[in-house]
XYZ file of C-alpha atoms in Angstrom:
516
model
C 0.000 0.000 0.000
C 2.795 2.405 0.874
C 4.200 2.039 -2.657
C 0.781 2.871 -4.163
C 0.484 5.916 -1.879
C 3.918 7.081 -3.022
C 3.028 6.684 -6.709
C -0.299 8.466 -6.159
C 1.368 11.319 -4.304
C 3.974 11.642 -7.041
C 1.326 11.791 -9.775
C -0.641 14.386 -7.793
C 2.440 16.580 -7.401
C 3.168 16.190 -11.137
C -0.376 17.242 -12.071
C -0.192 20.258 -9.752
C 3.140 21.259 -11.296
C 1.723 20.884 -14.826
C -1.304 22.965 -13.857
C 0.956 25.648 -12.372
C 3.300 25.829 -15.370
C 0.624 25.249 -18.001
C 0.397 22.150 -20.212
C 1.796 23.865 -23.307
C 4.793 25.251 -21.405
C 5.572 21.793 -20.016
C 5.253 20.131 -23.446
C 7.564 22.722 -25.035
C 10.213 23.264 -22.348
C 10.037 19.989 -20.401
C 8.998 17.577 -23.120
C 10.986 14.769 -21.537
C 8.366 14.552 -18.762
C 5.604 13.694 -21.225
C 7.872 11.469 -23.316
C 9.168 9.432 -20.360
C 5.814 9.023 -18.586
C 3.560 8.411 -21.573
C 5.262 7.988 -24.971
C 7.903 5.455 -23.937
C 5.332 3.019 -22.441
C 3.051 3.552 -25.451
C 5.952 2.855 -27.804
C 6.597 -0.454 -26.044
C 2.941 -1.437 -26.495
C 3.140 -0.530 -30.207
C 6.229 -2.711 -30.639
C 4.688 -5.665 -28.793
C 1.525 -5.500 -30.923
C 3.387 -5.386 -34.249
C 5.850 -8.107 -33.232
C 3.031 -10.426 -32.144
C 1.149 -9.692 -35.352
C 4.214 -10.404 -37.530
C 4.856 -13.659 -35.603
C 1.234 -14.801 -36.018
C 1.242 -14.030 -39.759
C 4.511 -15.950 -40.181
C 3.260 -18.952 -38.205
C -0.043 -19.124 -40.066
C 1.517 -18.403 -43.502
C -1.455 -16.116 -44.100
C 0.302 -13.181 -45.773
C 0.538 -14.595 -49.341
C -3.100 -15.757 -49.269
C -4.438 -12.446 -47.986
C -2.226 -10.285 -50.205
C -4.223 -10.830 -53.408
C -7.478 -10.087 -51.581
C -6.087 -6.855 -50.109
C -4.813 -5.725 -53.511
C -8.265 -6.333 -55.017
C -9.726 -4.160 -52.258
C -7.322 -1.352 -53.217
C -8.299 -1.717 -56.872
C -11.981 -1.545 -55.897
C -11.380 1.702 -54.002
C -9.634 3.245 -57.019
C -12.482 2.213 -59.331
C -14.978 3.665 -56.863
C -13.046 6.954 -57.041
C -13.343 6.836 -60.841
C -17.074 6.139 -60.674
C -17.500 9.119 -58.352
C -16.133 11.353 -61.103
C -12.460 11.599 -60.148
C -13.209 14.904 -58.436
C -10.155 15.018 -56.147
C -6.707 13.559 -55.950
C -6.042 10.198 -54.311
C -3.496 9.403 -51.592
C -2.848 6.554 -49.173
C -5.140 6.491 -46.153
C -2.254 5.975 -43.718
C -2.387 8.835 -41.167
C 0.369 11.417 -41.639
C 1.581 11.037 -38.060
C 2.478 7.369 -38.694
C 5.171 8.289 -41.234
C 8.795 8.828 -40.196
C 8.986 12.113 -42.144
C 8.735 15.141 -39.848
C 6.717 16.993 -42.478
C 3.017 17.515 -41.696
C 1.009 16.329 -44.723
C -2.175 18.386 -44.801
C -3.174 16.971 -48.191
C -4.631 13.847 -46.583
C -7.530 15.933 -45.259
C -8.682 16.983 -48.728
C -7.674 14.023 -50.932
C -9.507 10.740 -51.409
C -7.917 8.352 -48.899
C -7.224 4.846 -50.267
C -6.779 2.384 -47.410
C -3.670 0.231 -47.893
C -3.171 -2.320 -45.153
C -0.091 -4.096 -46.526
C 2.563 -4.814 -43.890
C 3.794 -8.382 -44.347
C 6.775 -10.287 -45.746
C 5.304 -12.340 -48.597
C 8.055 -14.659 -49.825
C 11.744 -15.422 -49.320
C 13.117 -16.914 -52.536
C 16.540 -18.369 -51.691
C 17.198 -19.563 -55.252
C 16.710 -16.129 -56.809
C 18.062 -14.425 -53.659
C 15.043 -12.139 -53.586
C 12.571 -11.256 -50.849
C 9.066 -10.084 -51.816
C 7.435 -7.739 -49.337
C 4.479 -5.409 -48.899
C 5.151 -1.651 -48.709
C 4.546 -1.166 -44.968
C 7.128 -3.758 -43.928
C 9.667 -1.948 -41.719
C 13.432 -2.349 -41.664
C 13.328 -3.714 -38.129
C 10.675 -6.243 -39.136
C 12.560 -7.295 -42.280
C 15.948 -7.851 -40.636
C 14.278 -9.760 -37.783
C 12.635 -12.008 -40.397
C 15.664 -12.556 -42.656
C 18.653 -12.738 -40.295
C 17.636 -16.017 -38.578
C 17.313 -17.535 -42.067
C 20.880 -16.518 -42.931
C 19.931 -13.593 -45.197
C 19.920 -9.834 -45.157
C 19.358 -7.093 -47.736
C 22.312 -5.161 -49.217
C 21.165 -1.735 -47.964
C 19.457 -1.612 -44.548
C 18.509 2.045 -43.905
C 19.158 2.907 -40.323
C 15.976 3.442 -38.296
C 13.787 0.436 -37.375
C 10.500 2.109 -38.380
C 11.481 3.086 -41.938
C 9.218 1.214 -44.365
C 9.950 -0.362 -47.733
C 7.337 1.845 -49.396
C 8.812 5.029 -47.962
C 12.319 4.017 -48.962
C 11.236 3.311 -52.551
C 8.852 6.223 -53.090
C 11.315 8.487 -51.281
C 14.795 7.086 -50.862
C 17.042 5.254 -48.414
C 20.752 4.918 -47.776
C 23.179 3.050 -45.515
C 26.909 2.673 -45.016
C 26.973 -0.163 -47.590
C 25.666 2.159 -50.320
C 29.153 2.874 -51.698
C 28.870 -0.673 -53.115
C 25.127 -1.157 -53.733
C 23.766 2.356 -54.282
C 20.579 3.710 -52.745
C 17.795 1.436 -51.491
C 16.000 1.710 -54.844
C 19.045 0.229 -56.604
C 18.684 -3.021 -54.618
C 15.082 -3.518 -55.796
C 14.411 -5.774 -58.795
C 10.650 -5.284 -59.285
C 7.655 -3.267 -58.097
C 3.925 -3.988 -58.243
C 1.580 -1.014 -58.416
C -2.114 -0.241 -58.677
C -2.426 2.545 -61.251
C -4.894 5.400 -61.633
C -7.250 3.236 -63.724
C -7.350 0.489 -61.077
C -5.126 -1.942 -63.005
C -2.355 -3.951 -61.340
C 1.043 -3.667 -63.044
C 4.427 -5.269 -62.396
C 7.540 -3.404 -63.497
C 11.234 -4.285 -63.561
C 14.312 -3.311 -65.621
C 13.006 -5.574 -68.419
C 9.217 -5.207 -67.971
C 7.541 -1.773 -68.048
C 11.038 -0.402 -67.485
C 10.080 3.286 -67.770
C 7.724 2.904 -64.819
C 10.343 0.944 -62.855
C 12.861 3.783 -63.124
C 10.289 6.548 -62.569
C 8.802 5.164 -59.315
C 11.715 6.041 -56.940
C 11.462 9.590 -55.550
C 7.919 9.959 -56.997
C 6.347 9.982 -53.495
C 3.281 7.997 -54.534
C 2.283 10.244 -57.430
C 2.386 7.566 -60.161
C 0.411 4.814 -58.451
C -0.003 2.826 -55.240
C 2.875 0.481 -54.422
C 1.493 -2.900 -53.279
C 4.630 -5.107 -53.361
C 8.366 -4.949 -54.006
C 11.068 -7.506 -54.716
C 14.442 -6.774 -53.084
C 17.797 -8.479 -53.561
C 19.142 -10.537 -50.666
C 22.731 -11.324 -49.719
C 24.053 -13.916 -47.219
C 24.158 -12.591 -43.674
C 27.174 -12.934 -41.406
C 27.318 -12.840 -37.626
C 29.440 -9.751 -37.073
C 30.694 -6.515 -38.528
C 34.378 -5.990 -37.789
C 34.510 -2.218 -37.445
C 37.591 -0.007 -37.423
C 37.418 3.440 -35.809
C 39.898 6.094 -36.906
C 39.857 9.690 -35.621
C 40.969 12.214 -38.238
C 41.698 15.923 -37.765
C 41.781 18.682 -40.353
C 38.983 19.111 -42.899
C 41.152 18.354 -45.927
C 42.507 15.156 -44.330
C 38.987 14.113 -43.294
C 37.709 14.480 -46.852
C 40.715 12.707 -48.353
C 40.475 9.782 -45.918
C 36.717 9.442 -46.307
C 36.963 9.509 -50.124
C 39.795 6.980 -50.102
C 37.889 4.495 -47.894
C 34.646 4.974 -49.867
C 36.385 3.836 -53.059
C 37.525 0.546 -51.506
C 35.128 -2.244 -52.417
C 36.720 -4.492 -49.769
C 35.040 -2.272 -47.164
C 31.545 -3.649 -46.574
C 30.621 -0.434 -44.746
C 31.943 3.142 -44.669
C 30.621 5.910 -42.420
C 31.862 9.190 -40.988
C 30.747 11.219 -37.984
C 31.931 14.834 -38.106
C 31.964 16.320 -34.584
C 33.239 19.755 -35.630
C 34.520 21.424 -38.773
C 37.902 19.704 -38.414
C 37.293 16.648 -36.199
C 35.798 13.362 -37.325
C 35.835 9.620 -36.819
C 35.916 7.544 -40.009
C 34.532 4.015 -39.608
C 35.042 1.105 -41.962
C 33.581 -2.355 -41.510
C 33.666 -5.817 -43.026
C 31.207 -8.677 -42.558
C 32.621 -11.733 -40.816
C 31.565 -14.891 -38.997
C 34.646 -14.909 -36.758
C 35.263 -12.561 -33.841
C 37.706 -11.994 -31.012
C 35.524 -12.579 -27.955
C 37.187 -9.806 -25.950
C 36.347 -7.244 -28.662
C 32.665 -8.068 -29.182
C 30.451 -5.038 -28.490
C 26.707 -5.671 -28.429
C 26.011 -1.989 -28.974
C 22.289 -2.558 -29.516
C 21.681 -3.718 -25.929
C 19.479 -1.240 -24.087
C 22.039 -0.413 -21.385
C 24.848 0.372 -23.835
C 25.962 3.960 -24.579
C 24.384 5.621 -27.583
C 26.463 4.797 -30.647
C 27.494 8.349 -31.572
C 28.669 8.911 -28.001
C 30.574 5.635 -28.064
C 32.292 6.671 -31.307
C 33.207 10.066 -29.849
C 35.343 8.350 -27.183
C 37.835 7.383 -29.887
C 38.082 11.033 -30.944
C 38.565 12.299 -27.381
C 41.161 9.627 -26.650
C 42.785 10.227 -30.052
C 43.166 6.512 -30.693
C 42.083 3.978 -33.282
C 40.155 0.858 -32.335
C 38.642 -2.379 -33.611
C 35.390 -3.984 -32.437
C 33.103 -6.782 -33.541
C 29.456 -5.731 -33.514
C 26.677 -8.317 -34.081
C 25.300 -7.608 -37.560
C 21.748 -6.715 -36.565
C 23.056 -4.443 -33.816
C 25.210 -2.705 -36.414
C 22.374 -2.286 -38.910
C 20.306 -0.473 -36.261
C 23.151 1.200 -34.357
C 21.651 4.700 -34.496
C 18.080 3.612 -33.745
C 18.101 3.909 -29.950
C 19.197 7.552 -30.024
C 17.420 8.371 -33.354
C 20.929 9.297 -34.531
C 21.464 12.116 -31.964
C 17.978 13.629 -31.978
C 16.960 11.988 -28.696
C 19.465 14.055 -26.704
C 17.312 17.139 -27.419
C 14.163 15.344 -26.209
C 15.589 13.410 -23.229
C 18.774 15.341 -22.290
C 19.813 12.718 -19.725
C 18.969 9.748 -21.980
C 22.591 8.575 -22.276
C 23.173 8.731 -18.525
C 24.136 5.206 -17.311
C 21.471 5.238 -14.588
C 18.724 6.114 -17.091
C 20.013 3.547 -19.601
C 20.054 0.699 -17.083
C 16.641 1.534 -15.575
C 14.677 2.735 -18.611
C 16.830 2.171 -21.692
C 14.776 -0.893 -22.633
C 11.885 1.473 -23.485
C 13.963 3.725 -25.753
C 13.440 5.116 -28.346
C 9.975 6.637 -28.378
C 8.150 6.076 -31.654
C 8.762 8.968 -34.064
C 5.105 8.646 -35.100
C 3.963 9.207 -31.490
C 6.320 12.176 -31.126
C 4.667 13.691 -34.216
C 1.149 12.905 -33.037
C 1.650 14.632 -29.682
C 3.950 17.497 -30.613
C 1.248 20.180 -30.853
C 1.361 23.379 -32.874
C 3.736 25.213 -30.506
C 6.397 22.480 -30.676
C 5.924 22.057 -34.421
C 6.583 25.785 -35.011
C 9.504 25.739 -32.584
C 11.082 22.786 -34.420
C 10.404 24.339 -37.796
C 12.215 27.556 -36.897
C 14.971 26.292 -34.592
C 15.658 22.722 -35.651
C 17.058 21.103 -38.779
C 16.536 17.587 -40.131
C 18.024 17.438 -43.612
C 19.948 15.039 -45.845
C 21.750 16.515 -48.840
C 23.274 14.207 -51.462
C 26.302 15.770 -53.155
C 29.097 14.480 -55.419
C 32.073 13.197 -53.402
C 34.337 15.624 -55.267
C 32.356 18.493 -53.639
C 32.561 17.105 -50.092
C 34.971 19.660 -48.608
C 33.115 22.627 -50.088
C 29.784 21.106 -48.945
C 30.915 20.667 -45.333
C 32.126 24.279 -45.269
C 28.730 25.401 -46.578
C 26.916 23.342 -43.929
C 29.138 24.951 -41.287
C 28.480 28.504 -42.444
C 24.742 28.160 -43.116
C 23.769 25.778 -40.273
C 26.635 24.984 -37.874
C 24.999 21.721 -36.745
C 27.091 18.885 -35.313
C 27.554 15.949 -35.473
C 27.177 15.650 -39.232
C 26.557 12.185 -40.708
C 28.631 11.227 -43.753
C 27.498 8.233 -45.807
C 28.951 7.469 -49.267
C 26.965 5.942 -52.126
C 27.447 5.060 -55.751
C 24.882 6.706 -58.038
C 24.385 4.766 -61.308
C 23.397 6.544 -64.486
C 19.879 5.084 -64.631
C 16.846 6.919 -66.005
C 14.620 8.668 -63.482
C 14.570 11.737 -61.258
C 18.017 11.224 -59.711
C 21.186 10.385 -61.664
C 24.694 11.840 -62.164
C 25.297 14.680 -64.540
C 27.632 12.629 -66.757
C 27.155 9.350 -68.591
C 28.737 7.127 -65.950
C 28.093 6.152 -62.342
C 29.525 8.600 -59.824
C 30.449 8.454 -56.139
C 28.224 10.694 -53.996
C 27.941 11.337 -50.261
C 24.920 11.930 -48.043
C 25.531 14.732 -45.544
C 22.958 14.460 -42.755
C 22.318 17.426 -40.435
C 20.040 16.741 -37.474
C 19.722 19.151 -34.562
C 19.633 22.778 -33.487
C 21.670 25.147 -35.692
C 24.264 27.147 -33.765
C 24.585 29.743 -36.495
C 23.684 33.227 -35.269
C 20.569 34.752 -36.862
C 19.514 31.372 -38.221
C 16.241 31.692 -40.129
C 14.820 28.415 -41.406
C 13.497 29.498 -44.791
C 16.383 31.795 -45.793
C 19.095 29.417 -44.564
C 17.579 26.356 -46.202
C 17.026 28.156 -49.495
C 20.705 29.091 -49.421
C 21.600 25.430 -48.799
C 19.301 24.232 -51.585
C 20.883 26.719 -53.990
C 24.337 25.381 -53.179
C 23.250 21.744 -53.589
C 21.767 22.525 -57.013
C 25.009 24.268 -58.040
C 27.059 21.089 -57.457
C 24.417 18.849 -59.069
C 23.296 17.388 -55.782
C 19.883 16.355 -54.463
C 17.802 16.973 -51.366
C 16.022 14.068 -49.679
C 12.287 14.705 -49.953
C 11.219 13.570 -46.462
C 12.422 16.930 -45.105
C 11.175 20.498 -45.475
C 11.858 21.780 -48.984
C 11.655 25.508 -49.784
C 12.409 25.510 -53.522
C 10.182 27.042 -56.172
C 8.785 24.715 -58.819
C 11.414 25.836 -61.332
C 14.235 25.294 -58.813
C 12.876 21.868 -57.881
C 12.855 20.634 -61.480
C 16.302 22.150 -61.995
C 17.548 19.857 -59.189
C 15.623 16.756 -60.326
C 15.231 15.320 -63.838
C 11.475 15.319 -64.475
C 11.514 14.209 -68.129
C 10.585 10.543 -67.600
C 8.324 11.343 -64.642
C 6.212 13.881 -66.548
C 6.059 11.660 -69.632
C 4.590 8.796 -67.573
C 2.149 11.035 -65.710
C 0.796 12.068 -69.096
C 0.720 8.528 -70.513
C -0.928 6.942 -67.450
C -3.483 9.722 -66.848
C -2.015 10.551 -63.443
C -2.671 14.294 -63.605
C -6.248 13.974 -62.372
C -5.449 11.121 -59.981
C -2.368 12.267 -58.059
C -0.763 15.631 -57.310
C 2.623 16.383 -58.831
C 5.451 15.413 -56.475
C 6.403 19.082 -56.033
C 2.902 20.018 -54.903
C 2.906 17.143 -52.437
C 6.170 17.805 -50.641
C 7.382 21.418 -51.089
C 6.481 24.114 -48.574
C 6.220 26.753 -51.306
C 3.377 24.753 -52.870
C 1.579 24.103 -49.572
C 1.379 27.693 -48.269
């Protein structure tokens, strides 16, 4: 009883404090209170539900049987929209707060919502080395399904909750992308329901124009209902080498050099200041030195970016063996380094050991509960951006990030960009090595103004023939947007497939200039 009285008294004091400060003030300035008491437990319940559901579907082998029925239901909804006169655009009925993108999609309130309940792994074809999945399958779900079978996918984008559909219709990247390219480049086929309600399969040899136009189209050519992704054999560990590097020129030279080495299974850089970084290279292996195994994904372990920083502070190199699945999701627990702004004491050993098993809170729940005040605060004083620039422009790009944003750490992830048709390809006729520069956090630049600063960044990225990831806030005009992206194939297909009355143009769907 005494324990219950203590809990009750504590809750009463908390409610009185919230009433005194005001709910909005608490949510804005002490968000960790709400996150720790409510969102972390809710996130655990979400995870338990989806894990149990995935287990039940796998045990009953029900996904392949139900898939065809669910696709027919989607087709029926599209035909119903046509019969109603095609009066408004269509979009998926998935609530905007469930997506990992921080952008608030107001279009769902005015468009015809098509319900797409497709979240299962359909088939693992070991002979073809291909896995067929539905679009709402998450990266955490997919690696949990494949790894025990001895398989993985070549590019496993970092956060657990990223979905296959989002990574195809938008894009995805990981530290293996210097070998395999972006997530879209590991896909071998897509299945879509088009604006006329028909079901179409596309691949590099079948409806190839559609296959190359789908990535980065953000659901404006049709509804993705299945994808086939290459698989590669999984190994137990990633042998990772940490090397601190100082001096911007040396950092860029070392990072470029390691990114060109195909013997590196993984290459990643964390830039902690303009002239301090740790460059990490990794190789897959089944053998490990027991004394050097680091199960970094365990809930009580330090956040990965903080662990890496120790090598910089100590000015020493190091080698560790990280279990493969832990490596694939190494930034998940701290949402890269975003969680330190939400739970400032989240990496404290006491917090990790007592409550780390509940971390991280679901990004979708953070969006759902952020409120208008927090949304505006984040929009004006917080940056979440990934800019993809040619490797040859890395040094100049980092200097531009420093001047316009001054956000650290910066994430550096190399990738090979093949010269395929579609919205994103190199300027020349051959594949080119690019790098993703990820900026996540509060800019330290004085007089930072979100719109002006980001427009300056976008202008620079266009000047070096780079690209902006479309999950983030985009401030370009329509002309600037289509100067950055190649819209020739995209617009041709929208005309051919009668998409103009069915789906908004990708610019109108994602750019702030079109939504205000």
